[in-house]
Short mmCIF file of C-alpha atoms in Angstrom, two decimals:
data_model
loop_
_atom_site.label_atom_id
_atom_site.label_comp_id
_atom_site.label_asym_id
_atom_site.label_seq_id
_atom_site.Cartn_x
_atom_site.Cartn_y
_atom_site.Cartn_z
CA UNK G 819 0.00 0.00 0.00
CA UNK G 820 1.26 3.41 -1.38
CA UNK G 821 1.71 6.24 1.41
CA UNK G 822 -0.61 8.20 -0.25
CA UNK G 823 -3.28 5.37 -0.36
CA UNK G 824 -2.77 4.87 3.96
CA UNK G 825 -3.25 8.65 4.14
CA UNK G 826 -6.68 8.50 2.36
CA UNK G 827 -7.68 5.56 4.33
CA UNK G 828 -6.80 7.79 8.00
CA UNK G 829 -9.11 10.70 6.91
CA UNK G 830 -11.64 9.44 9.56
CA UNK G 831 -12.38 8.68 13.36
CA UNK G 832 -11.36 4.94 12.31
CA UNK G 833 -7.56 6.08 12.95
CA UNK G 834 -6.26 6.57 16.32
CA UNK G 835 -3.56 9.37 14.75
CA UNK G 836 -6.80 11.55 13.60
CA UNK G 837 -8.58 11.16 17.09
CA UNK G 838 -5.57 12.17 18.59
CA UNK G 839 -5.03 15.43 16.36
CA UNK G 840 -9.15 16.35 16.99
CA UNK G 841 -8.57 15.84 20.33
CA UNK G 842 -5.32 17.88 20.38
CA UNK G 843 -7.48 20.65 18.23
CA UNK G 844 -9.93 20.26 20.71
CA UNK G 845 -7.90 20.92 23.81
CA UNK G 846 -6.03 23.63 22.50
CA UNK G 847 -9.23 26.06 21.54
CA UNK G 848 -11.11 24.91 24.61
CA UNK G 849 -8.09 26.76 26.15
CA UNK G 850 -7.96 29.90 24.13
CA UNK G 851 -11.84 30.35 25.00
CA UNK G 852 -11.10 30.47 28.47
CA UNK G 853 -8.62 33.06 27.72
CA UNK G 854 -10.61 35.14 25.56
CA UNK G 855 -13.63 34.92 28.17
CA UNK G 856 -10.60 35.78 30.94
CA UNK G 857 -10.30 39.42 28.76
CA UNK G 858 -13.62 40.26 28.15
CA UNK G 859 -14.21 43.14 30.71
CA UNK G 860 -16.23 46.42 30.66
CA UNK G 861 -14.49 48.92 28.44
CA UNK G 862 -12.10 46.28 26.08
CA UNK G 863 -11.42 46.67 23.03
CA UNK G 864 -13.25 43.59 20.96
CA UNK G 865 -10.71 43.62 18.14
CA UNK G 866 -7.70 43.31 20.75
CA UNK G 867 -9.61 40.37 22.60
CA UNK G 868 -10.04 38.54 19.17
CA UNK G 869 -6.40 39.23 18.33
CA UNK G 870 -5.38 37.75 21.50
CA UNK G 871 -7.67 34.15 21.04
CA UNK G 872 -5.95 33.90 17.40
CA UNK G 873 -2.64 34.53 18.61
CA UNK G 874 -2.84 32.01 21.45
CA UNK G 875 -3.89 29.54 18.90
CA UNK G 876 -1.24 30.05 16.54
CA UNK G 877 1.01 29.87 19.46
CA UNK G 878 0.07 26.79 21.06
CA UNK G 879 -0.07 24.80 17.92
CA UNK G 880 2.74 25.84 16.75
CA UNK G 881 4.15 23.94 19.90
CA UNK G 882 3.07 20.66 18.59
CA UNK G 883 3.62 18.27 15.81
CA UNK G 884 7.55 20.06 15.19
CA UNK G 885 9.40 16.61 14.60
CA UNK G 886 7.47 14.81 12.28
CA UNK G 887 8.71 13.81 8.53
CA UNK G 888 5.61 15.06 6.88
CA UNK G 889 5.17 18.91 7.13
CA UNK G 890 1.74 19.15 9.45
CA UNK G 891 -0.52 22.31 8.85
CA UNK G 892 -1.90 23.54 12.09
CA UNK G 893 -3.09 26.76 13.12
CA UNK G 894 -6.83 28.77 13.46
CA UNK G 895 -9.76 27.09 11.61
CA UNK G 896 -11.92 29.88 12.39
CA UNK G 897 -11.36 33.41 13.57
CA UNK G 898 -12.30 34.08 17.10
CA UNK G 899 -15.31 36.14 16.77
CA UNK G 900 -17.16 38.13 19.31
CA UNK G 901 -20.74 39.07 18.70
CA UNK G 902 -22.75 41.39 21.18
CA UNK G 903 -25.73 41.93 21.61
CA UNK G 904 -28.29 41.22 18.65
CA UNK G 905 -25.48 40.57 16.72
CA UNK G 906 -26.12 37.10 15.75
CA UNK G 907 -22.49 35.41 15.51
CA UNK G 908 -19.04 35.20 13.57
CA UNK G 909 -18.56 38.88 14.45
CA UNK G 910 -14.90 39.08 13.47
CA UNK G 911 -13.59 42.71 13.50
CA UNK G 912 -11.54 44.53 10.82
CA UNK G 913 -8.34 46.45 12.77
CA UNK G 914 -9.45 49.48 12.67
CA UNK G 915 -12.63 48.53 14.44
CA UNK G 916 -12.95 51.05 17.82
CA UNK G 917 -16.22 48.81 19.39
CA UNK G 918 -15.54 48.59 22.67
CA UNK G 919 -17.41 46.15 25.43
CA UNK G 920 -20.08 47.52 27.92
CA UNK G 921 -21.15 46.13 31.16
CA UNK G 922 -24.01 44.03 30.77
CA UNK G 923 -23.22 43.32 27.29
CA UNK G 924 -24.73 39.48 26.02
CA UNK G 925 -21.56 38.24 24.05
CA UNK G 926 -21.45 34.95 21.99
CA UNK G 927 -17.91 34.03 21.68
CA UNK G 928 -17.04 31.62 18.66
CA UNK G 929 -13.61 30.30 17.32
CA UNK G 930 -11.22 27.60 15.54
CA UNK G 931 -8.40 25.26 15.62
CA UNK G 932 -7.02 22.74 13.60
CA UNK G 933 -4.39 19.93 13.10
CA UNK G 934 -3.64 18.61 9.96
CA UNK G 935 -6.78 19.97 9.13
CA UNK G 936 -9.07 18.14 11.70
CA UNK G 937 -11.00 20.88 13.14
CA UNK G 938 -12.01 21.36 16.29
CA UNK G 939 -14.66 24.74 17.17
CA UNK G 940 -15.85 25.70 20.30
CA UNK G 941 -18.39 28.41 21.48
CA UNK G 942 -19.83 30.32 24.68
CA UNK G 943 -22.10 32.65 25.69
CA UNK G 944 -21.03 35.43 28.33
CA UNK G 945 -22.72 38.14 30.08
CA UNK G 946 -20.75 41.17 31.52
CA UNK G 947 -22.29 41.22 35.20
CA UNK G 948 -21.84 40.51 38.61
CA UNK G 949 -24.29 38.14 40.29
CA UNK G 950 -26.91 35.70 38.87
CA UNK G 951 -28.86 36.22 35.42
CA UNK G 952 -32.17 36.23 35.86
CA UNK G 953 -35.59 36.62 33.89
CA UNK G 954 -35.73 36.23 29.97
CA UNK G 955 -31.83 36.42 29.67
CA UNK G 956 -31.78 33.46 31.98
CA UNK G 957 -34.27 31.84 29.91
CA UNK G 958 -32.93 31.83 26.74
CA UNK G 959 -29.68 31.00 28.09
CA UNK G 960 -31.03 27.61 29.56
CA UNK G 961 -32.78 26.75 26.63
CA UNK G 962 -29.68 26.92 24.29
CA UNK G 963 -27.71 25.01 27.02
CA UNK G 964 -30.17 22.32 27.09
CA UNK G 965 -31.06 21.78 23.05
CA UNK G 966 -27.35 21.64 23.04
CA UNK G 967 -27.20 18.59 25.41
CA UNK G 968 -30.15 17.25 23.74
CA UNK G 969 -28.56 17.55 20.16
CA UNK G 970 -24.90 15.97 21.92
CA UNK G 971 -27.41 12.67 22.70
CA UNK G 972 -29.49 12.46 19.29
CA UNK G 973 -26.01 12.95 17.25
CA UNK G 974 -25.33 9.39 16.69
CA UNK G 975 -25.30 6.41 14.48
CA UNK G 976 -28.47 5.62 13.46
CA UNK G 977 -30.45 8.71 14.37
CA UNK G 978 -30.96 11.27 11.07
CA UNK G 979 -30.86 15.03 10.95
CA UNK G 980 -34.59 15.91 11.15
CA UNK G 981 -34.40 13.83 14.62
CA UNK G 982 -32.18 16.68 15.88
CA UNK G 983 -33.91 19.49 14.44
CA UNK G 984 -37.87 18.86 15.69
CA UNK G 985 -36.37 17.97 19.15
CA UNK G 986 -34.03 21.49 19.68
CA UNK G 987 -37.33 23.33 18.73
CA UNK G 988 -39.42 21.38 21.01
CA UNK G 989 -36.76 22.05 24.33
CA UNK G 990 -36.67 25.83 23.04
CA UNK G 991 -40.87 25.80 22.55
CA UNK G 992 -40.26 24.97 26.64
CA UNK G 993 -38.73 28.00 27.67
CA UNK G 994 -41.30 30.35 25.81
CA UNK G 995 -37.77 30.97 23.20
CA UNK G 996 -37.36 30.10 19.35
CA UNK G 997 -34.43 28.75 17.29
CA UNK G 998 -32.45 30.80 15.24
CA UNK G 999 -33.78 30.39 11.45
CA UNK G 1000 -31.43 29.75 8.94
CA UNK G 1001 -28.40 28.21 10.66
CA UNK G 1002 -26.96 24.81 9.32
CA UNK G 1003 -25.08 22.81 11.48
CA UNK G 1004 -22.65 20.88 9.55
CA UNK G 1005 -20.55 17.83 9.22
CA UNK G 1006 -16.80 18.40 9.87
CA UNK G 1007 -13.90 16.57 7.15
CA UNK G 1008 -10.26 17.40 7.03
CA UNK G 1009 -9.99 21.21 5.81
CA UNK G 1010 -13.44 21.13 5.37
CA UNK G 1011 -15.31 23.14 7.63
CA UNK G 1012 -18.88 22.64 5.70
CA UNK G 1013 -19.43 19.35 4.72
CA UNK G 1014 -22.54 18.13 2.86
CA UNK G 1015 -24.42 16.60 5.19
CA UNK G 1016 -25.87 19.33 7.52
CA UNK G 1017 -28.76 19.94 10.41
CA UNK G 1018 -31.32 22.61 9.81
CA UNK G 1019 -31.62 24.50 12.95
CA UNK G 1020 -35.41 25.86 11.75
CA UNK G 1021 -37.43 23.40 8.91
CA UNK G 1022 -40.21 25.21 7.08
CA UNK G 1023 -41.39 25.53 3.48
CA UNK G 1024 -39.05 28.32 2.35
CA UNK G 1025 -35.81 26.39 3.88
CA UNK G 1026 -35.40 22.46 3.68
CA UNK G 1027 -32.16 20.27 3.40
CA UNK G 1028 -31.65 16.91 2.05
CA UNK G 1029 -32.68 13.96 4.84
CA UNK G 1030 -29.28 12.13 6.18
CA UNK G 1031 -28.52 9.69 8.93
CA UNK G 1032 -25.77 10.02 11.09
CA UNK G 1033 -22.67 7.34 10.52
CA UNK G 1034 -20.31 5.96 12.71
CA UNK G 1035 -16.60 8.07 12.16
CA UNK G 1036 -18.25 10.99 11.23
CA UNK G 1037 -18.02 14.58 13.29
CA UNK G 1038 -20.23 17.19 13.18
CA UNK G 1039 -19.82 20.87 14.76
CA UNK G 1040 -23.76 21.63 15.72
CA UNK G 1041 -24.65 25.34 16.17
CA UNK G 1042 -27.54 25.86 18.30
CA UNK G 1043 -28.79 30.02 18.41
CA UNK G 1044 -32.03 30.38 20.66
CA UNK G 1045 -33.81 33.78 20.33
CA UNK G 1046 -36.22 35.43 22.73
CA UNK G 1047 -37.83 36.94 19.80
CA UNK G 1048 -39.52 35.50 16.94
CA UNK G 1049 -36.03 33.79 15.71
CA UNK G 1050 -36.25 35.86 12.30
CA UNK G 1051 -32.80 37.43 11.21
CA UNK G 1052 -32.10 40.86 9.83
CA UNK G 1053 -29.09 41.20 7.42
CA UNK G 1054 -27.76 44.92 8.22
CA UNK G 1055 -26.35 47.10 5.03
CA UNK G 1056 -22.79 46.92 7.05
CA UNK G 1057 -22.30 43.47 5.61
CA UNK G 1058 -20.23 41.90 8.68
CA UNK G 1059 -23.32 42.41 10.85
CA UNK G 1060 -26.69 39.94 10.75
CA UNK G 1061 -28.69 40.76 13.65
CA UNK G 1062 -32.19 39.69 15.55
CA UNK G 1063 -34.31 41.09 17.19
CA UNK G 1064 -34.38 39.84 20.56
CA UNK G 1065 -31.72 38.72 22.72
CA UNK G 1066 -29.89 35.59 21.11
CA UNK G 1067 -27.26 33.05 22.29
CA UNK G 1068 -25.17 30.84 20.36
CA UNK G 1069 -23.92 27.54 21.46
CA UNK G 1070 -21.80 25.00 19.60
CA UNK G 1071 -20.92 21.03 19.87
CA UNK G 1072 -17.70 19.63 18.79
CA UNK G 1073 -18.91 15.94 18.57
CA UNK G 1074 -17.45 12.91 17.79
CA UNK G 1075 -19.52 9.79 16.12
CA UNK G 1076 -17.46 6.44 17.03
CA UNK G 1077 -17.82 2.58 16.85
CA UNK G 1078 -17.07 1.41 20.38
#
């Protein structure tokens, strides 16, 4: 067997070396959001905070895979992005960008990594105060928590896409909240960061997707936005922006479908 014939035989979860790099991803951006999260205070400047997530990335996988015989391309999958408010997501600011962060600012925090390609994203929701969050804030909050732990269960072998999409909207329908319309969660391959096969976060008439089941060795990153409002998006004319109307909250999966 050729080298190049092994290679495209390792491209999924069936090779310990690619579970390992995921996992590596995985680790290291789980660590840069806990640093970004660390920096976001009343009064900082977004673009610096992003700077810093993308910078700790390229730093710490720099660090590994140095002395290997194949040249291993490693670095940020996705920019760190930092979306406040009724900004939806993947808020990603230009340099010259002067937005700075209030107290009691709702931020969804979204970012990158990969290893040889295998990408690992991660996401969190943060509110600038001190104390508890209460009310509709609170709600919302819970209910993207939750369709995200449902969505981790229903993401398996066997189970098919629509499975995950009626159940997120049910748990959401719970706390008096809507999902997001329009998002696609989708399936993750090396250097590809939007496979094929996807989840619908909203089905209606206007938006539908091809049915798929879910396969052992595959890995999916699932995006779950939960909206106080009526889940509708507004595309601004600044083209960087979509935003809602209503509080919204983004939470993503990094999730791993193996044979055991």
């Amino acid at each position: 067997m050729s080298d190049e014939e092994r290679e495209e035989m390792e491209l999924d979860l069936a090779s310990p070396d690619v579970v390992t790099k995921y996992k590596s991803a995985a680790e290291i951006v789980n660590k840069a959001l806990q640093l970004v999260i660390s920096e976001c205070k009343p009064k900082a400047k977004i673009v610096d905070i992003c700077e810093k997530g993308d910078s700790f990335i390229r730093e710490q996988t720099g660090n590994v895979y140095k002395n290997v015989k194949r040249k291993i391309e490693r670095g940020v999958a996705f920019p760190t992005c930092i979306s406040v408010n009724n900004t939806v997501c993947h808020f990603s600011p230009l340099a010259s960008d002067e937005g700075l962060l209030e107290e009691g600012d709702i931020l969804k925090i979204d970012m990158g990594c990969h290893i040889d390609g295998f990408i690992a994203v991660v996401a969190h929701t943060h509110v600038l105060q001190q104390g508890p969050i209460t009310g509709r804030a609170a709600d919302v909050i819970a209910a993207a928590n939750t369709a995200a732990e449902v969505a981790l269960r229903l993401v398996k072998p066997g189970k098919k896409n629509k499975d995950v999409t009626e159940a997120i909207q049910k748990v959401a329908a719970a706390y008096d909240c809507r999902i997001v319309e329009g998002v696609l969660s989708h399936q993750l391959k090396q250097f590809v960061i939007d496979g094929n096969k996807v989840i619908l976060s909203v089905s209606n008439p206007e938006t539908k997707v091809e049915e798929a089941e879910f396969e052992e060795n595959e890995v999916y990153a699932v995006d779950i936005f939960t909206s106080t409002g009526d889940g509708k998006v507004i595309v601004k004319q600044d083209a960087r922006k979509t935003c809602l109307d209503g509080a919204v909250f983004f939470r993503s999966i990094f999730n791993c479908l193996c044979s055991f």
